[in-house]
Amino acid sequence: MEYRILSREDALANVSVEYKIDSCYQAMGEECLKNNIKIRKVMLPEIQVIESQAFCGCTALRTVEFPKIRKIKEEAFANCSNLKEIRFSENLCMIGGQAFYKCKRIRNVDFLENRQCKTIASGTFAECRQMEHVTLPKELEVIEEEAFYKCEALQEIELPSTLRTIGKRAFYQCGLKHLQLPDHLAFIGESAFLKCRSLEYVKIPKSVKSIEKWAFHGCGNLKILEIHHDLETVGDWITNKNCTIRCKKGSKMQEYAEKYGMCLEFI
């Protein structure tokens, strides 16, 4: 599909505090409004693609409306430090890496009834430190590395049943208090939940085949990690030493806990 792309030159010609992109454009060009400190609200009625760094560094931007958005490229809204809420359309199928990196005042992210976006790319919401609420796509399969890195205010998140992979440091130092891992999850990456200090209990679904090192390390309040099956791969020090591994007697997880001097509780 061919899009009419708004260039940086044309975009800057009529910049205002509330900026509506003409409906003749279907795409925002690369670095189109980068580092513009005037715009507070952007309305993109027909925009389907936002190219990389299009709004990067727009520090006054608070509101974005993009009802037909399909693709948001790398760092498109990175460092938009006053952006507070994002509502994606059902048409969204792709978000590039670090698209909302360091949007430190975002509180709510809502994918509504989206079923097309299968991946949350690396660093997408990294260091969105005030993020409190996220509604993920209904058929999400992969959360890549550092996707929610240091989202310290994020206390709960509902992971869809379609999720297969949680990448390296995906939820590093998040404020998660409760964690329900979905039944089809297969892979938990290195340091995925490192330093999630409010977690107290985690049960690993039988579908999980691999937990990489330090996955739940630094979770100082994690009292129990419950695993009913033997994993194909278990990395070093997946929890702190004071965490109890709840598993079957005679299992490989018992051997693992004994190797690292962890407490044991049998099912």
XYZ file of N, CA and C in Angstrom:
801
model
N 0.843 -1.188 0.000
C 0.000 0.000 0.000
C 0.885 1.248 0.000
N 0.564 2.214 -0.853
C 1.314 3.460 -0.913
C 0.624 4.512 -0.056
N 1.452 5.230 0.709
C 0.940 6.272 1.580
C 1.464 7.624 1.131
N 0.653 8.649 1.327
C 1.161 10.006 1.153
C 1.816 10.403 2.465
N 3.109 10.739 2.427
C 3.905 10.956 3.623
C 4.085 12.445 3.888
N 3.825 12.849 5.109
C 4.056 14.233 5.524
C 5.538 14.413 5.830
N 6.185 15.311 5.137
C 7.613 15.555 5.322
C 7.845 16.511 6.495
N 9.076 16.574 6.962
C 9.411 17.494 8.048
C 9.197 18.950 7.614
N 9.573 19.265 6.414
C 9.420 20.638 5.913
C 7.958 21.070 5.923
N 7.088 20.196 5.420
C 5.660 20.537 5.376
C 5.046 20.545 6.773
N 5.505 19.621 7.617
C 4.952 19.526 8.968
C 5.240 20.780 9.773
N 6.431 21.353 9.605
C 6.832 22.510 10.398
C 6.266 23.830 9.869
N 5.633 23.793 8.717
C 5.138 25.024 8.092
C 4.014 25.677 8.883
N 3.168 24.843 9.531
C 2.010 25.397 10.234
C 1.838 24.787 11.619
N 2.903 24.687 12.372
C 2.846 24.074 13.698
C 2.054 24.962 14.661
N 1.179 24.319 15.450
C 0.418 25.030 16.468
C 0.349 24.168 17.721
N -0.146 24.735 18.813
C -0.239 24.000 20.073
C -1.124 22.773 19.915
N -2.281 22.949 19.269
C -3.139 21.822 18.900
C -3.015 21.649 17.400
N -2.421 20.524 17.016
C -1.995 20.361 15.627
C -2.726 19.191 14.983
N -3.528 19.485 13.975
C -4.264 18.437 13.256
C -3.635 18.237 11.883
N -3.235 17.007 11.620
C -2.617 16.687 10.325
C -3.697 16.537 9.272
N -3.499 17.185 8.159
C -4.481 17.144 7.075
C -4.805 15.706 6.697
N -6.065 15.445 6.417
C -6.531 14.074 6.132
C -6.007 13.515 4.818
N -5.315 14.320 4.046
C -4.737 13.800 2.795
C -3.477 12.977 3.046
N -2.922 13.050 4.273
C -1.709 12.310 4.611
C -2.057 11.021 5.358
N -1.342 9.950 5.005
C -1.525 8.655 5.670
C -0.301 8.224 6.464
N 0.792 8.981 6.362
C 2.014 8.618 7.080
C 2.769 9.862 7.527
N 3.417 9.749 8.700
C 4.293 10.803 9.208
C 5.719 10.414 8.862
N 6.474 11.309 8.250
C 7.831 11.011 7.839
C 8.805 10.899 9.007
N 9.957 10.312 8.753
C 11.004 10.139 9.759
C 11.448 11.501 10.302
N 11.516 11.605 11.639
C 11.923 12.826 12.341
C 11.049 14.029 11.969
N 9.829 13.761 11.589
C 8.925 14.773 11.057
C 8.760 15.976 11.990
N 8.507 15.730 13.245
C 8.340 16.806 14.220
C 9.285 16.637 15.402
N 10.398 16.010 15.173
C 11.357 15.710 16.232
C 11.790 16.974 16.974
N 11.795 16.865 18.318
C 12.264 17.925 19.208
C 11.453 19.213 19.122
N 10.212 19.106 18.656
C 9.352 20.279 18.664
C 8.800 20.484 20.080
N 9.028 21.636 20.658
C 8.631 21.864 22.050
C 7.369 22.721 22.170
N 6.665 22.908 21.068
C 5.449 23.732 21.073
C 4.179 22.899 21.138
N 4.161 21.792 20.416
C 2.930 21.002 20.259
C 2.516 20.349 21.577
N 1.235 20.508 21.921
C 0.695 19.862 23.118
C -0.314 18.773 22.776
N -0.975 18.912 21.644
C -1.966 17.913 21.231
C -1.830 17.687 19.733
N -1.845 16.392 19.337
C -1.755 16.055 17.917
C -2.931 15.174 17.533
N -3.603 15.558 16.441
C -4.721 14.770 15.911
C -4.319 14.242 14.540
N -4.344 12.927 14.413
C -3.884 12.266 13.184
C -5.026 11.424 12.614
N -6.041 12.058 12.039
C -7.270 11.340 11.675
C -7.107 10.212 10.668
N -6.170 10.364 9.721
C -6.003 9.343 8.679
C -4.632 8.684 8.702
N -3.794 9.056 9.660
C -2.428 8.531 9.705
C -2.426 7.049 10.082
N -1.749 6.242 9.245
C -1.642 4.803 9.486
C -0.219 4.384 9.868
N 0.764 5.168 9.485
C 2.164 4.844 9.771
C 2.863 6.071 10.341
N 3.561 5.878 11.452
C 4.406 6.931 12.024
C 5.844 6.434 11.958
N 6.675 7.107 11.184
C 8.048 6.659 10.971
C 8.924 6.960 12.195
N 10.128 6.429 12.200
C 11.019 6.515 13.357
C 11.299 7.960 13.758
N 11.253 8.189 15.066
C 11.557 9.470 15.701
C 10.675 10.624 15.223
N 9.513 10.313 14.705
C 8.640 11.367 14.171
C 8.276 12.409 15.223
N 8.036 11.966 16.452
C 7.685 12.881 17.541
C 8.699 12.821 18.684
N 9.838 12.233 18.444
C 10.855 12.069 19.486
C 11.242 13.420 20.078
N 11.222 13.509 21.408
C 11.641 14.734 22.067
C 10.623 15.856 22.047
N 9.374 15.549 21.722
C 8.319 16.570 21.790
C 7.863 16.670 23.243
N 8.593 17.430 24.026
C 8.453 17.383 25.476
C 7.175 18.038 26.001
N 6.484 18.822 25.189
C 5.222 19.429 25.623
C 4.005 18.582 25.242
N 4.215 17.585 24.413
C 3.105 16.773 23.895
C 2.422 15.994 25.013
N 1.101 16.174 25.129
C 0.327 15.507 26.175
C -0.693 14.523 25.630
N -1.226 14.823 24.451
C -2.322 14.011 23.915
C -2.063 13.681 22.452
N -2.298 12.421 22.103
C -2.199 11.971 20.715
C -3.458 11.196 20.351
N -4.042 11.537 19.232
C -5.199 10.806 18.724
C -4.841 10.236 17.361
N -4.822 8.891 17.269
C -4.515 8.253 15.981
C -5.435 7.045 15.780
N -6.678 7.297 15.428
C -7.704 6.245 15.358
C -7.477 5.169 14.308
N -6.621 5.450 13.315
C -6.410 4.470 12.237
C -4.975 3.943 12.191
N -4.221 4.165 13.247
C -2.799 3.811 13.234
C -2.573 2.308 13.072
N -1.619 1.946 12.200
C -1.266 0.549 11.954
C 0.174 0.245 12.391
N 1.088 1.189 12.145
C 2.494 0.945 12.464
C 3.103 2.177 13.123
N 3.812 1.916 14.238
C 4.555 2.961 14.928
C 6.011 2.507 14.954
N 6.890 3.246 14.299
C 8.272 2.811 14.123
C 9.147 3.182 15.335
N 10.426 2.826 15.256
C 11.373 2.956 16.360
C 11.473 4.397 16.878
N 11.391 4.517 18.206
C 11.588 5.781 18.917
C 10.626 6.876 18.454
N 9.485 6.488 17.921
C 8.553 7.466 17.365
C 8.139 8.526 18.373
N 7.905 8.106 19.629
C 7.496 9.045 20.680
C 8.478 9.035 21.855
N 9.695 8.605 21.645
C 10.675 8.548 22.733
C 10.904 9.932 23.332
N 11.036 9.955 24.660
C 11.310 11.198 25.387
C 10.210 12.250 25.237
N 8.986 11.808 24.995
C 7.837 12.724 25.076
C 7.415 12.737 26.545
N 8.085 13.560 27.315
C 8.045 13.444 28.769
C 6.751 13.895 29.421
N 5.815 14.497 28.656
C 4.533 14.906 29.224
C 3.342 14.119 28.672
N 3.623 13.141 27.829
C 2.550 12.291 27.306
C 1.983 11.444 28.436
N 0.655 11.439 28.603
C 0.059 10.812 29.786
C -0.766 9.567 29.505
N -1.290 9.441 28.299
C -2.172 8.304 28.022
C -2.092 7.933 26.552
N -2.125 6.624 26.279
C -2.094 6.132 24.903
C -3.214 5.120 24.709
N -3.997 5.331 23.664
C -5.050 4.370 23.291
C -4.818 3.983 21.838
N -4.460 2.715 21.629
C -4.161 2.229 20.283
C -5.425 1.739 19.576
N -5.402 1.807 18.269
C -6.551 1.326 17.501
C -6.516 -0.187 17.356
N -7.628 -0.743 16.965
C -7.714 -2.179 16.696
C -6.870 -2.563 15.496
N -6.506 -1.589 14.663
C -5.738 -1.852 13.437
C -4.234 -1.966 13.681
N -3.769 -1.558 14.859
C -2.332 -1.562 15.111
C -1.750 -2.969 14.978
N -0.700 -3.104 14.170
C -0.081 -4.419 13.990
C 1.401 -4.422 14.350
N 2.002 -3.231 14.564
C 3.437 -3.201 14.841
C 3.830 -1.957 15.637
N 4.671 -2.191 16.662
C 5.304 -1.096 17.405
C 6.803 -1.340 17.378
N 7.566 -0.353 16.973
C 9.015 -0.503 16.898
C 9.684 -0.336 18.245
N 10.934 -0.747 18.326
C 11.695 -0.686 19.557
C 11.789 0.735 20.116
N 11.640 0.843 21.438
C 11.752 2.106 22.168
C 10.782 3.177 21.662
N 9.651 2.748 21.162
C 8.687 3.696 20.592
C 8.226 4.735 21.604
N 8.091 4.323 22.880
C 7.660 5.245 23.936
C 8.686 5.296 25.077
N 9.926 5.119 24.730
C 11.022 5.117 25.706
C 11.092 6.437 26.473
N 11.172 6.317 27.791
C 11.299 7.471 28.686
C 10.151 8.464 28.556
N 8.964 7.962 28.246
C 7.768 8.808 28.373
C 7.351 8.719 29.838
N 8.035 9.460 30.659
C 8.032 9.217 32.097
C 6.728 9.561 32.802
N 5.789 10.260 32.119
C 4.523 10.590 32.764
C 3.335 9.773 32.233
N 3.579 8.860 31.326
C 2.488 7.986 30.872
C 1.961 7.181 32.045
N 0.649 7.221 32.227
C 0.015 6.449 33.298
C -0.790 5.268 32.763
N -1.425 5.463 31.614
C -2.304 4.426 31.074
C -1.972 4.108 29.628
N -1.919 2.811 29.327
C -1.720 2.326 27.957
C -2.791 1.291 27.678
N -3.546 1.502 26.614
C -4.687 0.629 26.341
C -4.677 0.184 24.876
N -4.594 -1.126 24.678
C -4.670 -1.689 23.332
C -6.098 -2.058 22.949
N -7.060 -1.699 23.807
C -8.480 -1.931 23.559
C -8.720 -3.391 23.178
N -9.353 -3.612 22.045
C -9.670 -4.984 21.611
C -8.712 -5.448 20.515
N -7.516 -4.911 20.510
C -6.554 -5.213 19.451
C -6.179 -6.695 19.435
N -6.209 -7.303 18.235
C -5.821 -8.704 18.057
C -4.740 -8.871 16.997
N -4.222 -7.774 16.459
C -3.247 -7.845 15.370
C -1.807 -7.687 15.839
N -1.609 -6.977 16.926
C -0.247 -6.746 17.424
C 0.221 -7.974 18.199
N 1.222 -8.660 17.692
C 1.696 -9.919 18.280
C 2.942 -9.742 19.153
N 3.610 -8.591 19.022
C 4.877 -8.392 19.723
C 4.960 -7.004 20.336
N 5.373 -6.954 21.604
C 5.779 -5.686 22.207
C 7.297 -5.649 22.077
N 7.793 -4.748 21.250
C 9.210 -4.743 20.872
C 10.112 -4.307 22.018
N 11.400 -4.531 21.839
C 12.387 -4.235 22.876
C 12.347 -2.758 23.262
N 12.268 -2.524 24.568
C 12.321 -1.166 25.091
C 11.118 -0.297 24.798
N 10.018 -0.881 24.322
C 8.875 -0.076 23.902
C 8.434 0.921 24.972
N 8.259 0.440 26.197
C 7.799 1.310 27.290
C 8.862 1.428 28.393
N 10.107 1.206 28.053
C 11.176 1.259 29.049
C 11.239 2.628 29.722
N 11.376 2.599 31.036
C 11.499 3.793 31.866
C 10.286 4.716 31.782
N 9.123 4.131 31.539
C 7.869 4.864 31.727
C 7.512 4.694 33.205
N 8.158 5.468 34.040
C 8.208 5.204 35.473
C 6.895 5.444 36.204
N 5.947 6.175 35.601
C 4.664 6.425 36.254
C 3.535 5.565 35.684
N 3.875 4.645 34.792
C 2.850 3.794 34.192
C 2.195 2.919 35.256
N 0.879 3.023 35.356
C 0.123 2.284 36.359
C -0.741 1.188 35.761
N -1.190 1.393 34.538
C -2.158 0.458 33.952
C -1.830 0.170 32.496
N -1.828 -1.115 32.142
C -1.615 -1.545 30.756
C -2.630 -2.621 30.406
N -3.328 -2.425 29.300
C -4.169 -3.484 28.735
C -3.489 -3.957 27.460
N -3.005 -5.192 27.473
C -2.205 -5.710 26.355
C -3.081 -6.234 25.216
N -2.506 -6.382 24.003
C -3.258 -6.959 22.884
C -3.775 -8.357 23.220
N -4.929 -8.690 22.684
C -5.611 -9.946 23.028
C -4.856 -11.187 22.572
N -4.052 -11.063 21.495
C -3.345 -12.226 20.952
C -1.832 -12.017 20.927
N -1.354 -11.314 21.909
C 0.080 -11.056 22.042
C 0.851 -12.360 22.243
N 1.987 -12.503 21.544
C 2.804 -13.717 21.644
C 4.174 -13.479 22.276
N 4.744 -12.299 22.066
C 6.113 -12.042 22.521
C 6.210 -10.680 23.198
N 6.829 -10.672 24.383
C 7.249 -9.429 25.021
C 8.770 -9.440 24.979
N 9.357 -8.554 24.191
C 10.799 -8.584 23.974
C 11.565 -7.939 25.134
N 12.880 -7.983 25.030
C 13.736 -7.543 26.132
C 13.500 -6.071 26.485
N 13.458 -5.828 27.799
C 13.328 -4.491 28.370
C 12.070 -3.749 27.927
N 11.055 -4.482 27.508
C 9.822 -3.840 27.029
C 9.198 -2.944 28.092
N 9.217 -3.403 29.363
C 8.659 -2.622 30.467
C 9.731 -2.345 31.530
N 10.928 -2.179 31.101
C 12.090 -1.954 31.976
C 11.873 -0.739 32.880
N 11.993 -0.953 34.179
C 11.880 0.106 35.185
C 10.549 0.857 35.132
N 9.478 0.137 34.829
C 8.130 0.717 34.988
C 7.735 0.517 36.449
N 8.244 1.372 37.287
C 8.225 1.157 38.728
C 6.836 1.261 39.342
N 5.921 1.984 38.704
C 4.571 2.142 39.246
C 3.614 1.043 38.777
N 4.093 0.176 37.894
C 3.245 -0.886 37.351
C 3.123 -2.025 38.357
N 1.981 -2.127 39.020
C 1.792 -3.109 40.078
C 1.093 -4.377 39.603
N 0.303 -4.267 38.563
C -0.408 -5.436 38.036
C -0.433 -5.379 36.518
N -0.399 -6.545 35.900
C -0.547 -6.629 34.454
C -1.175 -7.965 34.106
N -2.172 -7.958 33.241
C -2.814 -9.199 32.806
C -2.155 -9.671 31.516
N -1.467 -10.789 31.609
C -0.774 -11.344 30.445
C -1.731 -12.249 29.681
N -1.905 -12.031 28.366
C -2.866 -12.825 27.593
C -2.468 -14.295 27.488
N -3.445 -15.149 27.292
C -3.215 -16.600 27.238
C -2.363 -17.008 26.050
N -2.249 -16.140 25.044
C -1.472 -16.439 23.835
C 0.023 -16.198 24.009
N 0.417 -15.577 25.124
C 1.820 -15.197 25.312
C 2.723 -16.424 25.408
N 3.818 -16.426 24.614
C 4.760 -17.547 24.586
C 6.131 -17.185 25.176
N 6.544 -15.926 25.019
C 7.913 -15.539 25.368
C 7.939 -14.238 26.152
N 8.687 -14.261 27.253
C 8.985 -13.039 28.002
C 10.503 -12.856 27.938
N 10.941 -11.777 27.318
C 12.358 -11.602 27.022
C 13.196 -11.089 28.179
N 14.472 -10.952 27.921
C 15.473 -10.522 28.896
C 15.115 -9.151 29.496
N 15.090 -9.095 30.811
C 14.829 -7.849 31.551
C 13.515 -7.188 31.154
N 12.573 -7.973 30.688
C 11.303 -7.410 30.201
C 10.578 -6.599 31.261
N 10.592 -7.091 32.512
C 9.911 -6.397 33.611
C 10.895 -6.038 34.726
N 12.116 -5.771 34.362
C 13.160 -5.426 35.334
C 12.720 -4.260 36.213
N 12.776 -4.472 37.520
C 12.499 -3.440 38.516
C 11.121 -2.814 38.368
N 10.143 -3.623 37.988
C 8.754 -3.147 37.966
C 8.155 -3.266 39.363
N 7.018 -2.612 39.581
C 6.372 -2.619 40.886
C 5.373 -3.744 41.068
N 5.475 -4.789 40.261
C 4.487 -5.867 40.273
C 4.319 -6.490 41.656
N 3.059 -6.552 42.095
C 2.734 -7.207 43.365
C 2.155 -8.596 43.137
N 1.452 -8.747 42.022
C 0.825 -10.021 41.681
C 1.217 -10.393 40.254
N 1.482 -11.673 40.027
C 1.892 -12.125 38.701
C 1.233 -13.459 38.389
N 0.362 -13.443 37.368
C -0.291 -14.666 36.900
C 0.279 -14.979 35.518
N 1.152 -15.969 35.453
C 1.755 -16.341 34.168
C 0.787 -17.226 33.392
N 0.611 -16.965 32.088
C -0.381 -17.719 31.300
C 0.034 -19.165 31.037
N -0.943 -20.001 30.775
C -0.743 -21.454 30.677
C 0.018 -21.913 29.443
N 0.217 -21.041 28.455
C 0.948 -21.441 27.248
C 2.337 -20.812 27.162
N 2.738 -20.127 28.203
C 4.071 -19.519 28.226
C 5.144 -20.603 28.156
N 6.170 -20.374 27.319
C 7.231 -21.374 27.150
C 8.592 -20.900 27.631
N 8.846 -19.578 27.604
C 10.208 -19.088 27.842
C 10.187 -17.837 28.715
N 11.028 -17.844 29.759
C 11.216 -16.679 30.613
C 12.694 -16.309 30.547
N 13.007 -15.138 30.042
C 14.377 -14.758 29.744
C 15.182 -14.307 30.950
N 16.456 -14.127 30.710
C 17.397 -13.712 31.744
C 16.947 -12.406 32.402
N 16.894 -12.420 33.742
C 16.564 -11.225 34.531
C 15.194 -10.654 34.188
N 14.294 -11.484 33.684
C 12.988 -11.003 33.215
C 12.243 -10.213 34.276
N 12.307 -10.693 35.532
C 11.614 -10.022 36.642
C 12.614 -9.620 37.737
N 13.850 -9.411 37.361
C 14.888 -9.031 38.319
C 14.487 -7.767 39.084
N 14.647 -7.800 40.401
C 14.387 -6.666 41.287
C 12.930 -6.210 41.297
N 12.005 -7.121 41.015
C 10.586 -6.826 41.246
C 10.335 -7.087 42.731
N 10.633 -6.102 43.529
C 10.762 -6.291 44.971
C 9.432 -6.487 45.701
N 8.308 -6.255 45.044
C 7.006 -6.413 45.699
C 6.392 -7.793 45.481
N 6.965 -8.581 44.569
C 6.438 -9.926 44.316
C 6.612 -10.815 45.551
N 5.563 -11.596 45.868
C 5.642 -12.505 47.011
C 5.465 -13.972 46.628
N 4.762 -14.221 45.511
C 4.482 -15.615 45.121
C 4.379 -15.690 43.601
N 5.001 -16.710 43.022
C 4.901 -16.952 41.581
C 4.758 -18.449 41.343
N 3.789 -18.819 40.514
C 3.638 -20.216 40.082
C 3.993 -20.309 38.608
N 4.884 -21.229 38.282
C 5.336 -21.422 36.903
C 4.430 -22.434 36.204
N 3.789 -22.069 35.093
C 2.928 -23.021 34.375
C 3.720 -24.210 33.823
N 3.042 -25.324 33.631
C 3.692 -26.537 33.121
C 4.193 -26.376 31.688
N 3.694 -25.382 30.984
C 4.120 -25.143 29.599
C 5.528 -24.568 29.509
N 6.026 -23.973 30.590
C 7.337 -23.316 30.562
C 8.448 -24.355 30.444
N 9.298 -24.173 29.434
C 10.406 -25.095 29.188
C 11.744 -24.538 29.664
N 11.839 -23.211 29.706
C 13.133 -22.615 30.041
C 12.961 -21.362 30.888
N 13.737 -21.307 31.983
C 13.857 -20.090 32.781
C 15.337 -19.751 32.837
N 15.713 -18.594 32.302
C 17.116 -18.227 32.268
C 17.563 -17.601 33.588
N 18.869 -17.450 33.732
C 19.455 -17.019 35.002
C 18.879 -15.687 35.487
N 18.785 -15.599 36.800
C 18.376 -14.388 37.511
C 16.947 -13.951 37.181
N 16.140 -14.846 36.643
C 14.793 -14.454 36.201
C 13.993 -13.766 37.299
N 14.085 -14.297 38.538
C 13.360 -13.710 39.671
C 14.333 -13.320 40.790
N 15.577 -13.119 40.438
C 16.577 -12.744 41.444
C 16.363 -11.292 41.861
N 16.762 -10.967 43.063
C 16.590 -9.603 43.544
C 15.172 -9.260 43.940
N 14.269 -10.255 43.883
C 12.880 -10.067 44.342
C 12.869 -10.392 45.833
N 13.260 -9.428 46.629
C 13.538 -9.673 48.042
C 12.375 -10.177 48.853
N 11.140 -9.912 48.413
C 9.950 -10.367 49.145
C 9.334 -11.637 48.563
N 9.970 -12.199 47.531
C 9.438 -13.423 46.933
C 9.642 -14.588 47.891
N 8.535 -15.073 48.437
C 8.600 -16.134 49.433
C 8.575 -17.520 48.807
N 7.770 -17.687 47.733
C 7.605 -19.015 47.124
C 7.630 -18.919 45.605
N 8.449 -19.775 44.998
C 8.403 -20.009 43.561
C 7.955 -21.453 43.383
N 6.768 -21.625 42.828
C 6.163 -22.960 42.728
C 6.309 -23.515 41.316
N 6.910 -24.715 41.229
C 7.152 -25.362 39.930
C 6.792 -26.842 40.056
N 5.792 -27.285 39.304
C 5.312 -28.663 39.432
C 5.963 -29.634 38.465
N 6.803 -29.127 37.566
C 7.377 -29.999 36.539
C 8.872 -29.740 36.424
N 9.559 -30.594 35.671
C 10.987 -30.406 35.416
C 11.176 -29.633 34.119
N 11.910 -28.556 34.220
C 12.177 -27.712 33.067
C 13.308 -28.293 32.224
N 13.342 -27.930 30.952
C 14.441 -28.351 30.083
C 15.713 -27.570 30.400
N 15.557 -26.287 30.746
C 16.694 -25.434 31.053
C 16.376 -24.544 32.243
N 17.283 -24.513 33.218
C 17.152 -23.609 34.365
C 18.486 -22.904 34.562
N 18.468 -21.582 34.499
C 19.698 -20.817 34.652
C 20.122 -20.689 36.104
N 21.275 -20.092 36.319
C 21.809 -19.908 37.668
C 20.972 -18.911 38.460
N 20.794 -19.206 39.732
C 20.209 -18.264 40.688
C 18.936 -17.591 40.162
N 17.956 -18.403 39.805
C 16.708 -17.816 39.304
C 15.961 -17.064 40.399
N 16.260 -17.359 41.673
C 15.692 -16.594 42.781
C 16.790 -16.290 43.798
N 16.437 -15.485 44.778
C 17.331 -15.278 45.918
C 17.382 -16.546 46.769
N 18.375 -16.626 47.611
C 18.566 -17.808 48.453
C 17.453 -17.972 49.488
N 16.824 -16.869 49.891
C 15.776 -16.942 50.916
C 14.405 -17.317 50.361
N 14.305 -17.516 49.056
C 13.040 -17.932 48.441
C 12.884 -19.448 48.558
N 11.679 -19.902 48.872
C 11.390 -21.333 48.947
C 10.954 -21.845 47.579
N 11.587 -22.924 47.128
C 11.188 -23.587 45.890
C 10.175 -24.675 46.257
N 8.960 -24.522 45.770
C 7.913 -25.515 46.028
C 7.824 -26.436 44.808
N 8.169 -27.704 44.988
C 8.258 -28.626 43.856
C 7.962 -30.059 44.310
N 8.054 -30.995 43.374
C 7.833 -32.408 43.692
C 9.104 -33.017 44.280
N 8.916 -33.907 45.214
C 10.051 -34.594 45.816
C 10.709 -35.502 44.782
N 12.034 -35.460 44.728
C 12.763 -36.279 43.766
C 12.882 -35.653 42.396
N 12.389 -34.459 42.224
C 12.432 -33.786 40.925
C 13.776 -33.098 40.697
N 14.002 -32.671 39.462
C 15.214 -31.925 39.136
C 15.229 -30.571 39.845
N 14.045 -30.036 40.109
C 13.979 -28.762 40.818
C 14.431 -28.923 42.271
N 14.210 -30.090 42.841
C 14.731 -30.344 44.186
C 16.266 -30.319 44.146
N 16.836 -30.994 43.147
C 18.292 -30.997 42.992
C 18.815 -29.574 42.807
N 18.093 -28.787 42.020
C 18.491 -27.411 41.747
C 18.513 -26.595 43.044
N 17.423 -26.684 43.823
C 17.323 -25.922 45.067
C 18.425 -26.320 46.052
N 18.705 -27.611 46.116
C 19.754 -28.087 47.021
C 21.126 -27.604 46.574
N 21.348 -27.556 45.286
C 22.617 -27.083 44.733
C 22.911 -25.647 45.154
N 21.857 -24.811 45.168
C 22.032 -23.392 45.480
C 21.689 -23.063 46.936
N 21.430 -24.069 47.726
C 21.159 -23.862 49.138
C 19.853 -23.147 49.423
N 18.862 -23.380 48.560
C 17.557 -22.745 48.747
C 16.652 -23.610 49.602
N 15.674 -22.969 50.207
C 14.693 -23.709 51.000
C 13.787 -24.530 50.083
N 13.300 -25.653 50.607
C 12.438 -26.541 49.823
C 11.126 -26.792 50.542
N 10.080 -26.887 49.720
C 8.777 -27.288 50.229
C 8.181 -28.214 49.178
N 7.749 -29.404 49.591
C 7.264 -30.387 48.626
C 5.741 -30.324 48.451
N 5.339 -30.567 47.217
C 3.914 -30.549 46.876
C 3.244 -31.800 47.395
